[in-house]
CSV table of C-alpha atoms and ligand atoms in Angstrom, one decimal:
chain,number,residue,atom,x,y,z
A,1,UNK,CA,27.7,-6.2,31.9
A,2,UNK,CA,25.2,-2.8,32.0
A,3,UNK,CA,21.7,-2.8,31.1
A,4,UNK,CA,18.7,-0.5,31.1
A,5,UNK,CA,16.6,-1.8,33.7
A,6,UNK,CA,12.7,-1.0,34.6
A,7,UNK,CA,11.6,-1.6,37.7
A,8,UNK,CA,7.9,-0.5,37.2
A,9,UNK,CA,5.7,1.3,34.8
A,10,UNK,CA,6.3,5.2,34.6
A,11,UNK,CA,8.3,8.1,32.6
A,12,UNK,CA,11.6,8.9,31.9
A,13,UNK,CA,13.6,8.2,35.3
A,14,UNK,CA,12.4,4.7,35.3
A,15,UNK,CA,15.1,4.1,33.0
A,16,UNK,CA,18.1,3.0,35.1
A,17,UNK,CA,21.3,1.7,33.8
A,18,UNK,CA,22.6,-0.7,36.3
A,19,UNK,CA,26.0,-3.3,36.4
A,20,UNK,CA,24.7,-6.7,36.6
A,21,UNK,CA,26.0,-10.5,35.8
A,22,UNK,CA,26.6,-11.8,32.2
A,23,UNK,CA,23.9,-13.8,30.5
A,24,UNK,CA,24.8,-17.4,30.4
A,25,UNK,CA,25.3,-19.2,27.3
A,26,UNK,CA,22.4,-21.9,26.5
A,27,UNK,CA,22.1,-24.3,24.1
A,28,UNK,CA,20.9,-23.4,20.5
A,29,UNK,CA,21.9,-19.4,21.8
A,30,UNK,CA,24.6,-16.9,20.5
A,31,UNK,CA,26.0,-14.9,22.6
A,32,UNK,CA,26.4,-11.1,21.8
A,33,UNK,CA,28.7,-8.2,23.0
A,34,UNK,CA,26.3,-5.1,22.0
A,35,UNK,CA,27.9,-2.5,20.6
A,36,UNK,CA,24.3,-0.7,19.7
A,37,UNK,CA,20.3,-1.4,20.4
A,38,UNK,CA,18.2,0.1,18.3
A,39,UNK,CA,15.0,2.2,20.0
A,40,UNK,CA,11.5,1.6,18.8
A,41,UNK,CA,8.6,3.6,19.5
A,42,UNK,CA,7.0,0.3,21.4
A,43,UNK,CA,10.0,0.7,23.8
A,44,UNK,CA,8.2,3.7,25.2
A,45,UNK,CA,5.3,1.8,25.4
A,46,UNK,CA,7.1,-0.9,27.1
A,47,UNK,CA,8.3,1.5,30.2
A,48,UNK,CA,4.8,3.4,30.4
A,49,UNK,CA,3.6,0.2,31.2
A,50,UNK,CA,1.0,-0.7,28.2
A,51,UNK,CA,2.7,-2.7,26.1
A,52,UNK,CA,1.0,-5.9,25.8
A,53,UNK,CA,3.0,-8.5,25.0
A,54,UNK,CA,6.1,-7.1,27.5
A,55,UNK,CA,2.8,-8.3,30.0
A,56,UNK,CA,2.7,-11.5,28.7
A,57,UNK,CA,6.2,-12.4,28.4
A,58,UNK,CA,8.2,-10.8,31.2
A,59,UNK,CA,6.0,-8.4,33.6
A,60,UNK,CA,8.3,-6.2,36.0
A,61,UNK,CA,10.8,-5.7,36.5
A,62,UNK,CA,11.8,-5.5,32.6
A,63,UNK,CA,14.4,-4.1,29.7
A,64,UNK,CA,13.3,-3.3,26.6
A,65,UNK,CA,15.0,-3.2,23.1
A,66,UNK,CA,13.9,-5.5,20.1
A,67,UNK,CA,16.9,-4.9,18.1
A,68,UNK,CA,20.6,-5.1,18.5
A,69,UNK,CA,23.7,-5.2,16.7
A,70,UNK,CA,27.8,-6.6,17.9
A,71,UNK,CA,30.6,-9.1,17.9
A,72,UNK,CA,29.1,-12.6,19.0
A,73,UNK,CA,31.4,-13.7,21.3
A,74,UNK,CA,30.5,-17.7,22.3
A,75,UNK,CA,27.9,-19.9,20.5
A,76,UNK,CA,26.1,-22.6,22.1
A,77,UNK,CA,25.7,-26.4,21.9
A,78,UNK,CA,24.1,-26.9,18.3
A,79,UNK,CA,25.1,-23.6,16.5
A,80,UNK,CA,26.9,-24.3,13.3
A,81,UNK,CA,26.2,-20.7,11.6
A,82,UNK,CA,27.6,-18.1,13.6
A,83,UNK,CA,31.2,-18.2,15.2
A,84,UNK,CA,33.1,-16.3,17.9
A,85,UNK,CA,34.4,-12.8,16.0
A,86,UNK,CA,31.0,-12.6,13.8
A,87,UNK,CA,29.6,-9.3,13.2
A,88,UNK,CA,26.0,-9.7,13.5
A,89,UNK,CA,22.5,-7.9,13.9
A,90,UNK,CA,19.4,-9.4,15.8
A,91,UNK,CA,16.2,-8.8,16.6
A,92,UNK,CA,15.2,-9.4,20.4
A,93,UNK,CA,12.1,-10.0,22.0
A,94,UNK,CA,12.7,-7.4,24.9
A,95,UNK,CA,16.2,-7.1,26.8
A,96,UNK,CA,17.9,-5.7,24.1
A,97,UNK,CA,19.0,-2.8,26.2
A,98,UNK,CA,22.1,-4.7,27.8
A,99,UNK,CA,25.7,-4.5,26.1
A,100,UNK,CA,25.8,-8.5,26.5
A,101,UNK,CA,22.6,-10.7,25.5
A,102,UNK,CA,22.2,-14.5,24.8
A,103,UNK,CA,19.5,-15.1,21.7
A,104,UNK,CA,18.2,-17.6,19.6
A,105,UNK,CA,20.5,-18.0,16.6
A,106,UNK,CA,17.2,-18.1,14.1
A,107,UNK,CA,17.0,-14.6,15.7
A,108,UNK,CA,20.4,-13.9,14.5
A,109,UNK,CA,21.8,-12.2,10.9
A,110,UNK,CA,24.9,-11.6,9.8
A,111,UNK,CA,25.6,-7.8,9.7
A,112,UNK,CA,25.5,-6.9,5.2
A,113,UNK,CA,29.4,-5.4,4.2
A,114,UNK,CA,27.0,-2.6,3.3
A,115,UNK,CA,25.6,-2.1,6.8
A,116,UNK,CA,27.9,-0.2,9.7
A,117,UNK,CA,27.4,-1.4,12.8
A,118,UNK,CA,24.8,1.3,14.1
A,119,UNK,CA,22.5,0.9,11.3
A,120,UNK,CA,22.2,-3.0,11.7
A,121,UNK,CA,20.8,-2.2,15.1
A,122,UNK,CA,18.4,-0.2,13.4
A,123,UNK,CA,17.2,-2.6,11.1
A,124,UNK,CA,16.3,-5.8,11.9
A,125,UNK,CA,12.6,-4.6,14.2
A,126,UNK,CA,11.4,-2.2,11.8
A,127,UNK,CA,12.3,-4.2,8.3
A,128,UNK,CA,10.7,-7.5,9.7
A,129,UNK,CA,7.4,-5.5,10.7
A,130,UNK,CA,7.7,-3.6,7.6
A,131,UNK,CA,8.5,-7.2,5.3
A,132,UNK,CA,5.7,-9.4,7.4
A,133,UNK,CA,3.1,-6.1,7.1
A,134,UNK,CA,3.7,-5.8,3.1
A,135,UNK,CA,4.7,-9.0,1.4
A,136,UNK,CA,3.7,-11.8,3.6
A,137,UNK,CA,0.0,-11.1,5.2
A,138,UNK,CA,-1.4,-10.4,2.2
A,139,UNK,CA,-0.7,-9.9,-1.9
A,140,UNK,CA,-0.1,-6.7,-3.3
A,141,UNK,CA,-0.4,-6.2,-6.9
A,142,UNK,CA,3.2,-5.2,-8.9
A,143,UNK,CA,1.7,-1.6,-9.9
A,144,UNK,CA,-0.2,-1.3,-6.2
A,145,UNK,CA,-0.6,2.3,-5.2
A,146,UNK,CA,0.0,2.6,-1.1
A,147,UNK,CA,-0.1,5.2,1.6
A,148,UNK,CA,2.0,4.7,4.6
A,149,UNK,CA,1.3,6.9,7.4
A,150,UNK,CA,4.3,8.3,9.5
A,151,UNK,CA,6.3,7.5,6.5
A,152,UNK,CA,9.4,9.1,8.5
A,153,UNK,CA,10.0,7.3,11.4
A,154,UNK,CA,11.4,3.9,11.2
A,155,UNK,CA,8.5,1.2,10.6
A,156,UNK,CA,7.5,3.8,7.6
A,157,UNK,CA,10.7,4.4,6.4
A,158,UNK,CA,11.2,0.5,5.5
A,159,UNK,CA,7.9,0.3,4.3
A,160,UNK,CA,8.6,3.2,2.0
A,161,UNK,CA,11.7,1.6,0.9
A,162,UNK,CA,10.5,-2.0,0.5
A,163,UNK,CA,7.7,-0.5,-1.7
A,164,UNK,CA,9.8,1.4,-3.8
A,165,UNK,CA,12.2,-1.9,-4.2
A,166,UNK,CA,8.6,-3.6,-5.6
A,167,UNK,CA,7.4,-0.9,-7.8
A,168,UNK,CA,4.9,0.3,-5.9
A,169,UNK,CA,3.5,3.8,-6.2
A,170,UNK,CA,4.2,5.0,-2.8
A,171,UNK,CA,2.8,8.1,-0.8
A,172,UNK,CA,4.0,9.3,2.5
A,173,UNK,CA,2.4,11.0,5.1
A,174,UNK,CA,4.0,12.8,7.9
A,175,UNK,CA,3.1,15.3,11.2
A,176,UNK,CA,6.1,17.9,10.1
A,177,UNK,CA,7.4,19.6,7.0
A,178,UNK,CA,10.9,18.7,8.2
A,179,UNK,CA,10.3,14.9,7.7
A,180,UNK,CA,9.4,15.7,3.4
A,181,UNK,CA,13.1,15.3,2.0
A,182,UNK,CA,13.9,12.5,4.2
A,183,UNK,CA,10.2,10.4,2.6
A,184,UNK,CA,11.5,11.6,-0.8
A,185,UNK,CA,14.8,10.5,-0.6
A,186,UNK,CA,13.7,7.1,0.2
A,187,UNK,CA,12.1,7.4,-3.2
A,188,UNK,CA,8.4,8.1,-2.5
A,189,UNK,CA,6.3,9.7,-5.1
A,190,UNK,CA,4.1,11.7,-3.2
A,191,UNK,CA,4.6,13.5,0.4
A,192,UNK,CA,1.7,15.1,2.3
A,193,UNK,CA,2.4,17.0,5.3
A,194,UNK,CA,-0.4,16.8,8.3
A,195,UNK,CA,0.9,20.1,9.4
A,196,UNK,CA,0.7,22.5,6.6
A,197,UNK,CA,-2.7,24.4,7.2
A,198,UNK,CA,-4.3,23.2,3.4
A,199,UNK,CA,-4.1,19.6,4.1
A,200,UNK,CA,-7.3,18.2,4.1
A,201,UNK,CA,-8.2,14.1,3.4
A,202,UNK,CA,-10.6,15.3,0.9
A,203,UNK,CA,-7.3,16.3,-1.2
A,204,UNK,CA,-5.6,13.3,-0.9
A,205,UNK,CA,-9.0,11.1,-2.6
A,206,UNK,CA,-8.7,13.2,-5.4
A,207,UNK,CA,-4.6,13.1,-6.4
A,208,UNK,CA,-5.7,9.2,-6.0
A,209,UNK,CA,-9.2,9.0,-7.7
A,210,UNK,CA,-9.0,4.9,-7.7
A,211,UNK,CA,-8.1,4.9,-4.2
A,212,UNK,CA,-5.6,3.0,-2.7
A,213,UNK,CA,-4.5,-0.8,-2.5
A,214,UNK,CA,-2.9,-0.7,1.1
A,215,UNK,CA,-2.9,2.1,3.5
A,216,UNK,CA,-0.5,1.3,6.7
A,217,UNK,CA,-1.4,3.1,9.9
A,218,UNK,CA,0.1,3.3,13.2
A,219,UNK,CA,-1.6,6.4,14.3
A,220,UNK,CA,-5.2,5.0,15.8
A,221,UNK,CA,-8.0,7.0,16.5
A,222,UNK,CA,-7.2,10.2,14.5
A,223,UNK,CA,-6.6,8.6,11.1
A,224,UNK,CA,-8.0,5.1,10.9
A,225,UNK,CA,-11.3,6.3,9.7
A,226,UNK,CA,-9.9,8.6,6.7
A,227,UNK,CA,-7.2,5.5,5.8
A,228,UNK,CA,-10.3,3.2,5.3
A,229,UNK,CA,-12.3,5.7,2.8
A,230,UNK,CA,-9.2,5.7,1.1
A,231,UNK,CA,-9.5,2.4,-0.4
A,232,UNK,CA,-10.2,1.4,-3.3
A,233,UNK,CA,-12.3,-1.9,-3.8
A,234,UNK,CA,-10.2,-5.3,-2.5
A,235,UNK,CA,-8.1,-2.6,-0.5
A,236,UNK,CA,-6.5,-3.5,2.3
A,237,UNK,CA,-5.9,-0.9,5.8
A,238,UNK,CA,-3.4,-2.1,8.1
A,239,UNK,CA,-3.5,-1.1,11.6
A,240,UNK,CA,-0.3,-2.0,13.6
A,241,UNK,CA,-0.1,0.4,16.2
A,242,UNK,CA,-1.9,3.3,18.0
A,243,UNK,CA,0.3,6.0,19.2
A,244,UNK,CA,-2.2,8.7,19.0
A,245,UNK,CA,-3.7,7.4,22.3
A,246,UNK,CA,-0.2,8.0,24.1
A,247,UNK,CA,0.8,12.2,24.8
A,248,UNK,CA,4.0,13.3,22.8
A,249,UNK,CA,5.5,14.6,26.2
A,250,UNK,CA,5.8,13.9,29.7
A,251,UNK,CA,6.4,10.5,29.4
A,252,UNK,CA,3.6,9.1,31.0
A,253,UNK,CA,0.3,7.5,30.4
A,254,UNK,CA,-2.6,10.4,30.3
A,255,UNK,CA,-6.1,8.1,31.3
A,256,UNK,CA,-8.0,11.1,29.7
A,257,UNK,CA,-6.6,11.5,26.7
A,258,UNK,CA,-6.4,7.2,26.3
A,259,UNK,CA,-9.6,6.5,27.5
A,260,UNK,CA,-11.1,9.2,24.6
A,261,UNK,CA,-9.0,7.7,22.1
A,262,UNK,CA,-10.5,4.2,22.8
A,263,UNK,CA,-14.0,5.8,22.8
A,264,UNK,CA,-13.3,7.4,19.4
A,265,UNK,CA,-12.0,4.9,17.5
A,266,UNK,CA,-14.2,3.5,15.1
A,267,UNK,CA,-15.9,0.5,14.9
A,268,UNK,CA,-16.6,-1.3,11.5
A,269,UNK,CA,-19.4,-3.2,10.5
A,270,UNK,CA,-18.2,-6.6,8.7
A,271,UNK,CA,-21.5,-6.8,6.5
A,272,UNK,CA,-21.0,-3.2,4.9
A,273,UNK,CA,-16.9,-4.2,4.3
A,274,UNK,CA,-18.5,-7.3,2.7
A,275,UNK,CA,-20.3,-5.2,-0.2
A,276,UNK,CA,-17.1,-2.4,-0.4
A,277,UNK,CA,-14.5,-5.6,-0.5
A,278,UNK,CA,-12.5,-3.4,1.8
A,279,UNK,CA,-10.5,-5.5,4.6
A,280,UNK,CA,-9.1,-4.4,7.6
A,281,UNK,CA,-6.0,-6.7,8.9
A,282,UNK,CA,-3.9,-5.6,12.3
A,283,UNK,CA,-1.3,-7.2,13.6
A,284,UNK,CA,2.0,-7.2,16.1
A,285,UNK,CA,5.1,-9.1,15.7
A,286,UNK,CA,6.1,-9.4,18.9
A,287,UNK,CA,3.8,-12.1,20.0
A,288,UNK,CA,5.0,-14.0,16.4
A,289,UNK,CA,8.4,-15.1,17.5
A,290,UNK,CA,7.2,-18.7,17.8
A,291,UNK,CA,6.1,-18.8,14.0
A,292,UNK,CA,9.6,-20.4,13.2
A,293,UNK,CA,8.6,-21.0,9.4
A,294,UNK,CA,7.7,-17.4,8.9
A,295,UNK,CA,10.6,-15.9,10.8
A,296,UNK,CA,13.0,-17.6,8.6
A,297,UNK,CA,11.0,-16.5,5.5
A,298,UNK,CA,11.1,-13.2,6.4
A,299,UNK,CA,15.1,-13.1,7.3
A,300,UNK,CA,15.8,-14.6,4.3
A,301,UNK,CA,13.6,-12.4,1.9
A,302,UNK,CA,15.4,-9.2,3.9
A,303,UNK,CA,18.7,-10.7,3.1
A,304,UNK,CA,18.2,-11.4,-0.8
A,305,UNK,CA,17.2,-7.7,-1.0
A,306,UNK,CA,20.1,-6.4,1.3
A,307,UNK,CA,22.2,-8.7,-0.8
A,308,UNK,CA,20.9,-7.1,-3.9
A,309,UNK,CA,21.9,-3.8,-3.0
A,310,UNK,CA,17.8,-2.8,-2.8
A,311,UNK,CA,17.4,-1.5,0.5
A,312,UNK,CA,18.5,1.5,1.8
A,313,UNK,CA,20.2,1.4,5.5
A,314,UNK,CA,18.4,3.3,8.3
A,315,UNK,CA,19.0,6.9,8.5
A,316,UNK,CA,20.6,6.7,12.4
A,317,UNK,CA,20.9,9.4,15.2
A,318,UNK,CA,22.9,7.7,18.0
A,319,UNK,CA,23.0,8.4,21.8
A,320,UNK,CA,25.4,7.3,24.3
A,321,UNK,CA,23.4,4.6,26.5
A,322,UNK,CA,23.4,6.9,29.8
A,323,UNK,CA,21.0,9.3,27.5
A,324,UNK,CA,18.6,6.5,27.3
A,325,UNK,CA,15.8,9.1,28.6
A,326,UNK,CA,16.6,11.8,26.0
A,327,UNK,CA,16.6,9.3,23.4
A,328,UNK,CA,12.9,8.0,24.5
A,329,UNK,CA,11.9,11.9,24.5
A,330,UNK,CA,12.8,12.6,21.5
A,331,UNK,CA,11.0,9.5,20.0
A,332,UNK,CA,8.1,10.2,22.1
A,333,UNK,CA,7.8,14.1,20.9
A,334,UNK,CA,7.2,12.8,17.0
A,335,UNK,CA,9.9,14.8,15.7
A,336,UNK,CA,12.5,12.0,14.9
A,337,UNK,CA,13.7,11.1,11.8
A,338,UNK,CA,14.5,7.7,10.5
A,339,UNK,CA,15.9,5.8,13.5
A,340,UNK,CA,17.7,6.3,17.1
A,341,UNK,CA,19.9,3.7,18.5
A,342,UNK,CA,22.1,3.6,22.4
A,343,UNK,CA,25.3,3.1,21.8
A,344,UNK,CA,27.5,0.8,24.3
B,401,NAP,N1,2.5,-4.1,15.5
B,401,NAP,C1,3.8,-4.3,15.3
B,401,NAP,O1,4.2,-5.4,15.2
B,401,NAP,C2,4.7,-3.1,15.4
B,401,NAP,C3,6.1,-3.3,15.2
B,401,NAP,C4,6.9,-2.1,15.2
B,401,NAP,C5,6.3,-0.9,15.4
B,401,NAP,N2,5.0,-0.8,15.6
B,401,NAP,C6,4.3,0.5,15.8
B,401,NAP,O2,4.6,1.3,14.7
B,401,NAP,C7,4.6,2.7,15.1
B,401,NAP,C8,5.9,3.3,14.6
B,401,NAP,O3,7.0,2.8,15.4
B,401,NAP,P1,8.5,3.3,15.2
B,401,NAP,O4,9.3,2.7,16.3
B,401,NAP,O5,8.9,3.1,13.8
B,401,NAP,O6,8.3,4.8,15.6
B,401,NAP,P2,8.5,6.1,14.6
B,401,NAP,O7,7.6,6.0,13.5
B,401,NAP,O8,10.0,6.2,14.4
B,401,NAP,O9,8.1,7.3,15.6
B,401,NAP,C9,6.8,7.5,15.9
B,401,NAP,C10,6.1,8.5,14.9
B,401,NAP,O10,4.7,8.4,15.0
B,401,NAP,C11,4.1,9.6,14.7
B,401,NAP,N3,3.1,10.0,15.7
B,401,NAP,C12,1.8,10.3,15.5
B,401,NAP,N4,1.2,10.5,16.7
B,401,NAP,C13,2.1,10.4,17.7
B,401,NAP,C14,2.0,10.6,19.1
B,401,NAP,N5,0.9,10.9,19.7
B,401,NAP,N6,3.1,10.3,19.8
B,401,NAP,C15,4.3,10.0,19.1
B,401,NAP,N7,4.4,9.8,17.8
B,401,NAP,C16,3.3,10.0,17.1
B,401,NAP,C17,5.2,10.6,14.5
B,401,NAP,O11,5.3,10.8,13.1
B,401,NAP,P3,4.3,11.7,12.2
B,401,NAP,O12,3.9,12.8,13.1
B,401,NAP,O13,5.2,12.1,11.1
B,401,NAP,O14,3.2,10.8,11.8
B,401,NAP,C18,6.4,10.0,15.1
B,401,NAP,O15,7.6,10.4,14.6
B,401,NAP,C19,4.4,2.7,16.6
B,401,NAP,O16,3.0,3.0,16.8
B,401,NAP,C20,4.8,1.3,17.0
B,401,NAP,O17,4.2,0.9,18.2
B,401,NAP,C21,4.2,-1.9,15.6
C-alpha cells in the first residue's frame, strides 16, 4: 500500500509518499481500499507541526487525513454492518492519507446513492464538525439568524448548508469575491466579501439590527472580537479554529506573525458576558472520538438528512495523491472553494 508519510514538522516537501505494508485487520475494524481522502485545512496544521491533538495521539513520524472514502475489502471479528464489496465513507482520526486503512466500524458510513465516491471523502470531517458545532452543543431557535465566517471553504460550506436545511437565516462571510456564487448557491441569504474596499463590521450590525444568534469563526485573532459584538442577547460565538495565526504561503510556521496573533487575541471578561448573556463555546472534534454516544448521534442525524435528499454534496476539486503538496498549497493560500480531496 502507499501513504503520505511525515517524518517531522515543516512545509511542503515533508510530504512523502512512500510503499509500505498493509494495515492488519483487528477485531471490531473494517478494512478499506481508498479510492479518495479528503484534505482539511487542520492537515496543514498537522505537517507544520501545531496541531494539537496529532501531539497527543501519534507524535512523529505521522500521516494525516480525517476523512476517506472506498471499497471495504475485509471486516473484522464482530462486524455485522459492513461487508466485503461495500462502498463506504469514514472519518479518520489521522492516517487517512494511505490507499488501505483499518478503522473502527462506528467510524464507518455507507457511501448515500446520491454521493460519488470523491465527494464522500469530502464529507464526513467537515459535516460532523459542522452537525456537532450547530445542532448538538447548543439550541438554536427555528428562525435563528447566523453568520458563518469562511462560509466557502468546507467546514462553512456544511454549516451553510445544514442551516439552510433548518431554516435558518444564514449569512456568509468570505476573504474573495470569487467565493460569493459558490455561498449563494448553497442557499445563503446574505454574502459579505472581506475583500471589497467598503466592507466594514459597522455595516454588517446594521443589515442585522437584532444581532445575531450564532456566529461560527475559524479565523482567530482578526475577527473574534467583531463576531462577539455581533450578538445579540443569549447569542452564542463559536470559535473552532484559528487560521489567521498560520501565513497563507510558504508552508511553514512564522513565530512572528503566531506569537502576535496570540498577543492580540482578546480576552473576555466572564462577569461582563454574564450581564450581555453572550456565551463564547470553542471546541475540536478531533479529541471527541471516544464520545461513542455522541458520534453515533451525529452519524445518524447526517444520514436522515442525506437520506432526505437535504444536503447538498461537497463541491470537490481532486488531485492525483503525488500532488499532495500542491493540494496543501492551495488550501493554505485561502483561495479554495468547497473541498479538495487525493485521489488513489
Ligand atoms: N475544531 C474542530 O473540530 C475543527 C474541525 C474541522 C475544521 N476546523 C477548522 O476550521 C477551519 C476551516 O477548515 P477547512 O478544512 O474547512 O478549511 P477551508 O475553510 O476549506 O479553508 C480555509 C479558509 O480559511 C480562510 N482563511 C482565513 N485566514 C486564513 C489564513 N491565514 N490562511 C488560510 N486560510 C485562511 C480562507 O477563507 P476566507 O478567506 O474566505 O475566510 C480559507 O479558504 C480551519 O481553521 C480548521 O482548522 C476545526
Amino acid at each position: 500500500m502507499q501513504k503520505i508519510y511525515i517524518e517531522s514538522a515543516g512545509g511542503y516537501e515533508k510530504l512523502k509518499l512512500v510503499t509500505c505494508n498493509d494495515p492488519s485487520l483487528i477485531k471490531g475494524e473494517v478494512l478499506i481500499d481508498v479510492s479518495y481522502a479528503g484534505i482539511n485545512y487542520a492537515d496543514c496544521l498537522v505537517r507544520i507541526g501545531v496541531y494539537a491533538s496529532a501531539k497527543k495521539y501519534v507524535g512523529w513520524p505521522i500521516t494525516p487525513g480525517f476523512e476517506v472514502s472506498g471499497t471495504v475489502t475485509a471486516v473484522g471479528e464482530g462486524v455485522t454492518n459492513f461487508k466485503a464489496g461495500d462502498k463506504v465513507m469514514a472519518f479518520t482520526r489521522f492516517n487517512g492519507y494511505s490507499s488501505k486503512i483499518s478503522i473502527p466500524a462506528c467510524q464507518v458510513m455507507p457511501l448515500p446513492e446520491s454521493f460519488t465516491l470523491e465527494q464522500g471523502a469530502c464529507f464526513p470531517a467537515v459535516y460532523m464538525t459542522a452537525y456537532y458545532s450547530m445542532l448538538q452543543i447548543f439550541y438554536l431557535p427555528p428562525d435563528a439568524n447566523i453568520l458563518v465566517h469562511s462560509a466557502a471553504g468546507g467546514v462553512g460550506s456544511a454549516l451553510v448548508s445544514l442551516a439552510k436545511d433548518k431554516g435558518y437565516k444564514v449569512s456568509g462571510v468570505v476573504g474573495r469575491s470569487q467565493k460569493i456564487q459558490h455561498v449563494l448557491d448553497l442557499g445563503a441569504d446574505h454574502v459579505y466579501d472581506k475583500s471589497d474596499p467598503k466592507f466594514n463590521w459597522a455595516q454588517v450590525q446594521k443589515d442585522n439590527l437584532l444581532g445575531f444568534d450564532a456566529v461560527f469563526d475559524a479565523n482567530g485573532y482578526t475577527t473574534i472580537q467583531s463576531s462577539f459584538d455581533l450578538l445579540r442577547p443569549t447569542g452564542k460565538l463559536v470559535i473552532y479554529g484559528s487560521h489567521s495565526l498560520i501565513p497563507k504561503s510558504g508552508g511553514k510556521l512564522n513565530y512572528f506573525k503566531a506569537i502576535w496573533g496570540l498577543l492580540k487575541t482578546p480576552k473576555f471578561d466572564p462577569m461582563k458576558m454574564i450581564s450581555e448573556n453572550k456565551s463564547i463555546i470553542c471546541f475540536n472534534v478531533s479529541f471527541l472520538f471516544e464520545e461513542q454516544r455522541l458520534l453515533a448521534q451525529n452519524m445518524q442525524g447526517l444520514l436522515e438528512l442525506i437520506k432526505k435528499g437535504d444536503l447538498i454534496p461537497p463541491k470537490v476539486k481532486s488531485f492525483p495523491i503525488e500532488q499532495v503538496a500542491e493540494a496543501h498549497k492551495l488550501i493554505e493560500s485561502g483561495n479554495s472553494i468547497g473541498k479538495l480531496a487525493l485521489k488513489f
